[in-house]
CSV table of C-alpha atoms in Angstrom, one decimal:
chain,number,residue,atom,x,y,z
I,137,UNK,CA,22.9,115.9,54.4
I,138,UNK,CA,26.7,116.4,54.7
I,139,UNK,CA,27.9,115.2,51.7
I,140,UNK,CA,27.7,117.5,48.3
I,141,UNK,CA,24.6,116.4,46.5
I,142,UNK,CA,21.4,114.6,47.6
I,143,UNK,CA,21.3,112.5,44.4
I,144,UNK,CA,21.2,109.1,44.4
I,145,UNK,CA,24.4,108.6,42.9
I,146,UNK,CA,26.1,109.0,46.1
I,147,UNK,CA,24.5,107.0,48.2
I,148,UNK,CA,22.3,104.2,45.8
I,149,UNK,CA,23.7,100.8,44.6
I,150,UNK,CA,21.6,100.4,42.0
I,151,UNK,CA,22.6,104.0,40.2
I,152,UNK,CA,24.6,102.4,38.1
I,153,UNK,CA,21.9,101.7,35.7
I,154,UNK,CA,21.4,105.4,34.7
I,155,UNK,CA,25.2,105.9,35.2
I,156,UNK,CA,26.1,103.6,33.0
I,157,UNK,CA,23.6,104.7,30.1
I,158,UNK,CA,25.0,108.8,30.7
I,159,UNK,CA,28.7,107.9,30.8
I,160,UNK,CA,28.6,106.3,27.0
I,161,UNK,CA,27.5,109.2,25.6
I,162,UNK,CA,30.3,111.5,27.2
I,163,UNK,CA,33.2,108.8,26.6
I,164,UNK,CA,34.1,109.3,30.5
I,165,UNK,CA,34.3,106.4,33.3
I,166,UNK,CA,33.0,106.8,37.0
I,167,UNK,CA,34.1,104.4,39.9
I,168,UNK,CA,30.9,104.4,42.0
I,169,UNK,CA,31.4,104.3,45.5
I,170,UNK,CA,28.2,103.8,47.4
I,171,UNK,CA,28.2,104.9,51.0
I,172,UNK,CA,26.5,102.0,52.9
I,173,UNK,CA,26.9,104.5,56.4
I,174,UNK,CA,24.1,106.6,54.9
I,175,UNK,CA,21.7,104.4,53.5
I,176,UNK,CA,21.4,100.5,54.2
I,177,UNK,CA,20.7,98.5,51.1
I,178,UNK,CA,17.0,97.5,50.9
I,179,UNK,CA,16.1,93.3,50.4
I,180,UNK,CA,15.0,93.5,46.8
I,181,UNK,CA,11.4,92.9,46.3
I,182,UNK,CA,10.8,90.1,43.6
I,183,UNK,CA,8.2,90.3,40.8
I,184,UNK,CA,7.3,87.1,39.3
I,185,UNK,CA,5.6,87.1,36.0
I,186,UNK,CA,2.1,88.3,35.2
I,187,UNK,CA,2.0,90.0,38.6
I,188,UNK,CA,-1.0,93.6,38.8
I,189,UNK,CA,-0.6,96.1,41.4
I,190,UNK,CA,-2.9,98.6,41.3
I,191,UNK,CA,-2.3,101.7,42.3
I,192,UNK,CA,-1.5,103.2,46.1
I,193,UNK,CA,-0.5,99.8,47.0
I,194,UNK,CA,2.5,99.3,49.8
I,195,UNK,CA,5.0,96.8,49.0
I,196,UNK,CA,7.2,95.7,52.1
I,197,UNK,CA,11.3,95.8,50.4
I,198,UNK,CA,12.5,92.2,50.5
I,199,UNK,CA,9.1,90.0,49.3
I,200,UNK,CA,8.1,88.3,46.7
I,201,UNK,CA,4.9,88.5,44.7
I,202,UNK,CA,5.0,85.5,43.2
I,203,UNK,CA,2.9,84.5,39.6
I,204,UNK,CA,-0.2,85.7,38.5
I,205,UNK,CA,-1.0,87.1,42.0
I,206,UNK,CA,-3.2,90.4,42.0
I,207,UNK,CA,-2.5,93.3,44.7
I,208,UNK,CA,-5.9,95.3,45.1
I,209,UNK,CA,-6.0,99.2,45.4
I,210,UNK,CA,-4.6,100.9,49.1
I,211,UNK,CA,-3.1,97.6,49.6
I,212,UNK,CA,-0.5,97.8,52.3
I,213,UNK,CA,1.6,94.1,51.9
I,214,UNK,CA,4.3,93.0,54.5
I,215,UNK,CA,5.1,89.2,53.0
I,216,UNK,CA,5.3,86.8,50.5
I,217,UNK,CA,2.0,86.9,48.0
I,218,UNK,CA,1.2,83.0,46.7
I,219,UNK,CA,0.7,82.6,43.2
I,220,UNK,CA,-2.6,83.5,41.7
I,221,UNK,CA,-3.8,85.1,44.7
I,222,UNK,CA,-5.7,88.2,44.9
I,223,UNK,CA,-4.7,90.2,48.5
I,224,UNK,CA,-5.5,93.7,49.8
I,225,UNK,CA,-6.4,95.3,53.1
I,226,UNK,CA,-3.8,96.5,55.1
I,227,UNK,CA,-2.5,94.2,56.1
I,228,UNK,CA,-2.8,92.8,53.3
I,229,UNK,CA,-4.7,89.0,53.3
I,230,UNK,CA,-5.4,87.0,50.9
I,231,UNK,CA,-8.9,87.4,49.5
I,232,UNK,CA,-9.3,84.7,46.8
I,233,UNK,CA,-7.5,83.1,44.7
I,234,UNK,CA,-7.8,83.5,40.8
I,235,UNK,CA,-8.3,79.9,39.7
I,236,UNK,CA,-8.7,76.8,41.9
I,237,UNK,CA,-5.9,74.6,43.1
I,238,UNK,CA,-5.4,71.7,40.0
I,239,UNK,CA,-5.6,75.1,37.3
I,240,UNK,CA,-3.3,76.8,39.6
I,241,UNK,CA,-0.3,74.1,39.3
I,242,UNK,CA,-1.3,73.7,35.6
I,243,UNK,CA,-0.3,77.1,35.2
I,244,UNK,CA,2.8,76.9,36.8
I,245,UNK,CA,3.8,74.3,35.2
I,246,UNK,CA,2.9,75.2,31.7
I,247,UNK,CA,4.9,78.2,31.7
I,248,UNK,CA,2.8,80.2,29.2
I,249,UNK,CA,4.8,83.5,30.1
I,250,UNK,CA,8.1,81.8,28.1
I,251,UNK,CA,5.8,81.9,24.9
I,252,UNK,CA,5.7,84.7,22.7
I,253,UNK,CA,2.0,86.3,22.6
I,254,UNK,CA,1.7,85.7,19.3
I,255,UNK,CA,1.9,82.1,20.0
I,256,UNK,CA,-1.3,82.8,21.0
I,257,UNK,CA,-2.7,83.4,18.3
I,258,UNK,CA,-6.7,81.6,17.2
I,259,UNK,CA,-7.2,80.9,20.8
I,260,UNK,CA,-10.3,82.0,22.4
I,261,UNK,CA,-8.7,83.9,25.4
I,262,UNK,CA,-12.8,84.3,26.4
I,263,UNK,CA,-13.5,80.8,26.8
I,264,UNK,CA,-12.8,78.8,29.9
I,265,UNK,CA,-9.6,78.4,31.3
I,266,UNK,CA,-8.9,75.3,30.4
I,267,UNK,CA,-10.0,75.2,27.4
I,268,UNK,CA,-7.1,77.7,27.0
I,269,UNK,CA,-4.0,75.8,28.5
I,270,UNK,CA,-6.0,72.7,26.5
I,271,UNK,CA,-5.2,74.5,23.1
I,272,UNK,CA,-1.5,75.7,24.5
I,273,UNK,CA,-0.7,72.5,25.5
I,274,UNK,CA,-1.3,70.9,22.5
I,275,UNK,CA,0.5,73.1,20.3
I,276,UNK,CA,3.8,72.7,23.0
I,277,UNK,CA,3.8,68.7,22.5
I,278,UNK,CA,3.2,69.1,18.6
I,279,UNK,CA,6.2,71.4,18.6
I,280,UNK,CA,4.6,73.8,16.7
I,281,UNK,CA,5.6,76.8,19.1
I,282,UNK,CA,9.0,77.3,21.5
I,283,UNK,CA,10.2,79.2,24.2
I,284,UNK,CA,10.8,82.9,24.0
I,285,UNK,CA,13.9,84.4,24.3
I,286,UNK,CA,14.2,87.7,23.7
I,287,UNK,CA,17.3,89.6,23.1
I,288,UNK,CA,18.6,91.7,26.0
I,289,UNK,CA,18.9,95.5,25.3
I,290,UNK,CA,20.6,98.2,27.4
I,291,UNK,CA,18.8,101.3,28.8
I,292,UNK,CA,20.0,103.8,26.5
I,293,UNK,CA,18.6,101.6,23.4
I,294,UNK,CA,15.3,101.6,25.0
I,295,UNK,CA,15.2,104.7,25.5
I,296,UNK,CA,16.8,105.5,21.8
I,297,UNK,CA,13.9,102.9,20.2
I,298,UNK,CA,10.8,104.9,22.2
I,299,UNK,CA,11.9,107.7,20.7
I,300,UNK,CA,11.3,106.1,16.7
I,301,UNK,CA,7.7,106.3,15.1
I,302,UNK,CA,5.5,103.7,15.4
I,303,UNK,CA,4.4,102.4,11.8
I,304,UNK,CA,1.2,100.7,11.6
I,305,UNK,CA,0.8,98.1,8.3
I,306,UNK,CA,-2.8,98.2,7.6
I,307,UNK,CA,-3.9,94.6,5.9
I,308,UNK,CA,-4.6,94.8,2.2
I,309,UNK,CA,-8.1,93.4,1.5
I,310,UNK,CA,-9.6,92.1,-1.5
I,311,UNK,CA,-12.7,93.8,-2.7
I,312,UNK,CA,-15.4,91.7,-2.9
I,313,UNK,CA,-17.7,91.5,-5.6
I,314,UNK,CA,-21.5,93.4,-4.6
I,315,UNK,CA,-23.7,91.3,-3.3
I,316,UNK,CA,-26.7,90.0,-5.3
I,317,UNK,CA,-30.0,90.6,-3.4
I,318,UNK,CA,-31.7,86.9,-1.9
I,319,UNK,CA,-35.4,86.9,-3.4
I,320,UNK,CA,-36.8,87.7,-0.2
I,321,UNK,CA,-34.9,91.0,0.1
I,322,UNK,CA,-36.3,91.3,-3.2
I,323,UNK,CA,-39.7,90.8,-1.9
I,324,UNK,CA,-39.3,93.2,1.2
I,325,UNK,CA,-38.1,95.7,-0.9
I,326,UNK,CA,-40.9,95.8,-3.8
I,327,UNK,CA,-43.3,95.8,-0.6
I,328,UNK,CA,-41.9,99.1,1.0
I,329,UNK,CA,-42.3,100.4,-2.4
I,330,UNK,CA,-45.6,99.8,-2.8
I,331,UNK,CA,-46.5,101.3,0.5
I,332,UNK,CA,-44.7,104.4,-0.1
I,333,UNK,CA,-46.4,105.1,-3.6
I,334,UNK,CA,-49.4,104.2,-1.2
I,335,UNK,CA,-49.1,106.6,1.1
I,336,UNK,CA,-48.4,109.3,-1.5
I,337,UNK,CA,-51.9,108.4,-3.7
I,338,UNK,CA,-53.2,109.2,-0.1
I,339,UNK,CA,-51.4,112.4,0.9
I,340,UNK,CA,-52.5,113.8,-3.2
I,341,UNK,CA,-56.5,112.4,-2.1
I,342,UNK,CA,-56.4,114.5,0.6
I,343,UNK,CA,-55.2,117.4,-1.0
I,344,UNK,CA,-57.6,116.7,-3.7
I,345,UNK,CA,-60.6,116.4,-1.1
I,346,UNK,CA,-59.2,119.9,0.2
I,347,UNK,CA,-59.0,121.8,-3.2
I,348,UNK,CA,-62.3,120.8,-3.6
I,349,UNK,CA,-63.8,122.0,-0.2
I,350,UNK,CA,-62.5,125.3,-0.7
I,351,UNK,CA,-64.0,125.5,-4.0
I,352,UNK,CA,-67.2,125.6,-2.0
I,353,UNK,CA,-66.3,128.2,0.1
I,354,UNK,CA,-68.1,131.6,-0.5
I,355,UNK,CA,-65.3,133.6,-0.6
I,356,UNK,CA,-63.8,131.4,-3.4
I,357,UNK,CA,-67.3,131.8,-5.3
I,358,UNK,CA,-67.2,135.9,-5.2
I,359,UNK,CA,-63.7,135.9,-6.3
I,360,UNK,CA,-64.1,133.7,-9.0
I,361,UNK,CA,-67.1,135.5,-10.3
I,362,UNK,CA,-65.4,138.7,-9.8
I,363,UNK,CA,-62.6,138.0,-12.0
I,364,UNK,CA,-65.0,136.7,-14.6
I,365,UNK,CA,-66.5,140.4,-14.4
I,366,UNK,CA,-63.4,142.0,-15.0
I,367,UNK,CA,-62.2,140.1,-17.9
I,368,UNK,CA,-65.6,141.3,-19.6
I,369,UNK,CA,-65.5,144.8,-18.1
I,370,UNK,CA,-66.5,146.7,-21.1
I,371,UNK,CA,-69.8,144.3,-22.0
I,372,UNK,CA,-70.9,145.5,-18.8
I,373,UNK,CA,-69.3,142.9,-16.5
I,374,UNK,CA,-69.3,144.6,-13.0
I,375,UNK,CA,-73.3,145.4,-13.2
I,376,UNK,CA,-73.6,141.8,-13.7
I,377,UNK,CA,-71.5,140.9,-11.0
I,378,UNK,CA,-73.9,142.6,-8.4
I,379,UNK,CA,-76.7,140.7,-9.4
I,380,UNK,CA,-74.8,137.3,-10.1
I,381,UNK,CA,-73.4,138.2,-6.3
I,382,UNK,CA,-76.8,138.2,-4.7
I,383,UNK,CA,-77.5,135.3,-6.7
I,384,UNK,CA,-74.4,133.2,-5.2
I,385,UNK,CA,-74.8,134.6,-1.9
I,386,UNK,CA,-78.4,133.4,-1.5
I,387,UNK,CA,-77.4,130.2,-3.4
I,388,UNK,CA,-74.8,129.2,-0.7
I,389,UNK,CA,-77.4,130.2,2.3
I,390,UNK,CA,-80.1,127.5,0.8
């Protein structure tokens, strides 16, 4: 706490990889003097390839997680993780391992993680294992894909290349022609025709059968003997309506 800043820059080793970045852009040098009698360096800890930590997990400065191992959630680990295991607990012990023992040094072996992922390509990644290193291994003895190497990049020109838009080349595709319809969709289709035109013949017979109820209907017999009365008004229509109304009425009772 006595010295001007509490940055890392006076005290970390490893600063240098952010200093180095900042200084190119002002045109100025820096000669880093760490000061080892505040802060001891830390063991590095060594990540081996295709290594998951999940998240909360304690990693002890100076081990090695070593290939395809797995750290689970809350883990707390104080040494070296073997390849392909799966640890966690605190301490953490090993729980499993991912693959058994012959897959295990056929992974090592093959290397896969020197490949490009797009080597990759047309193999079933869902399929068994082996089946997997089966298909990789053959294309490695035909030749037909190499080792990975890609080019090293400084900080800055990562950062400088997250900052450019991402343009995404959709495929062109050909259209295809329509379809013709198999005989049997043919079939189907005349079929649900047919027992829609059904169904509506059915819906207009009921409405029929309805129409002709309520021609029954007293009410429907006075009004449409009414309006015949007033249509012939002056020939004396109302007085016949009376008696035609006691007709109807006594009509519809028998």
């Amino acid at each position: 706490m006595d010295t001007i800043s509490t940055s890392s820059f006076i005290y970390n080793p490893t600063f240098y990889i952010f200093k180095d970045a900042s200084i190119r852009q002002i045109g100025k040098s820096y000669t880093h003097t760490p000061c080892h009698h505040l802060v001891s360096p830390s063991p590095l800890t060594i990540f081996e390839n295709d290594v998951y930590v999940c998240t909360n997990a304690l990693l002890k400065p100076g081990i090695t997680l070593h290939t395809g191992c797995v750290v689970a959630q809350n883990a707390i680990v104080t040494k070296d993780v073997p390849p392909y295991a799966i640890v966690g607990g605190s301490p953490a012990k090993i729980l499993k391992y991912r693959f058994d023992e012959p897959t295990r040094n056929r992974l090592l072996k093959l290397k896969w993680w020197e490949y490009h992922f797009a080597d990759f390509d047309g193999i079933d990644a869902m399929k068994d294992i082996n089946y997997y290193l089966d298909e990789l291994e053959s294309r490695i003895q035909n030749q037909t894909i190499k080792p990975f190497y890609p080019r090293k990049m400084q900080f800055e020109e990562l950062i400088q290349i997250s900052k450019q838009p991402v343009s995404v080349v959709k495929p062109q595709t050909t259209p295809q022609p329509p379809q013709e319809p198999s005989l049997q969709d043919q079939i189907i289709s005349l079929k649900e025709q047919i027992s829609k035109k059904d169904n509506e013949i059915k819906a207009l017979q009921t409405s029929y059968q309805k129409a002709a109820n309520f021609k029954n209907h007293l009410s429907y017999k006075l009004g449409n003997s009414l309006i015949k009365a007033h249509k012939s008004w002056y020939k004396g229509g109302y007085i016949k309506f009376i008696f035609e109304a006691i007709k109807i009425k006594n009509k519809h009772k028998n």
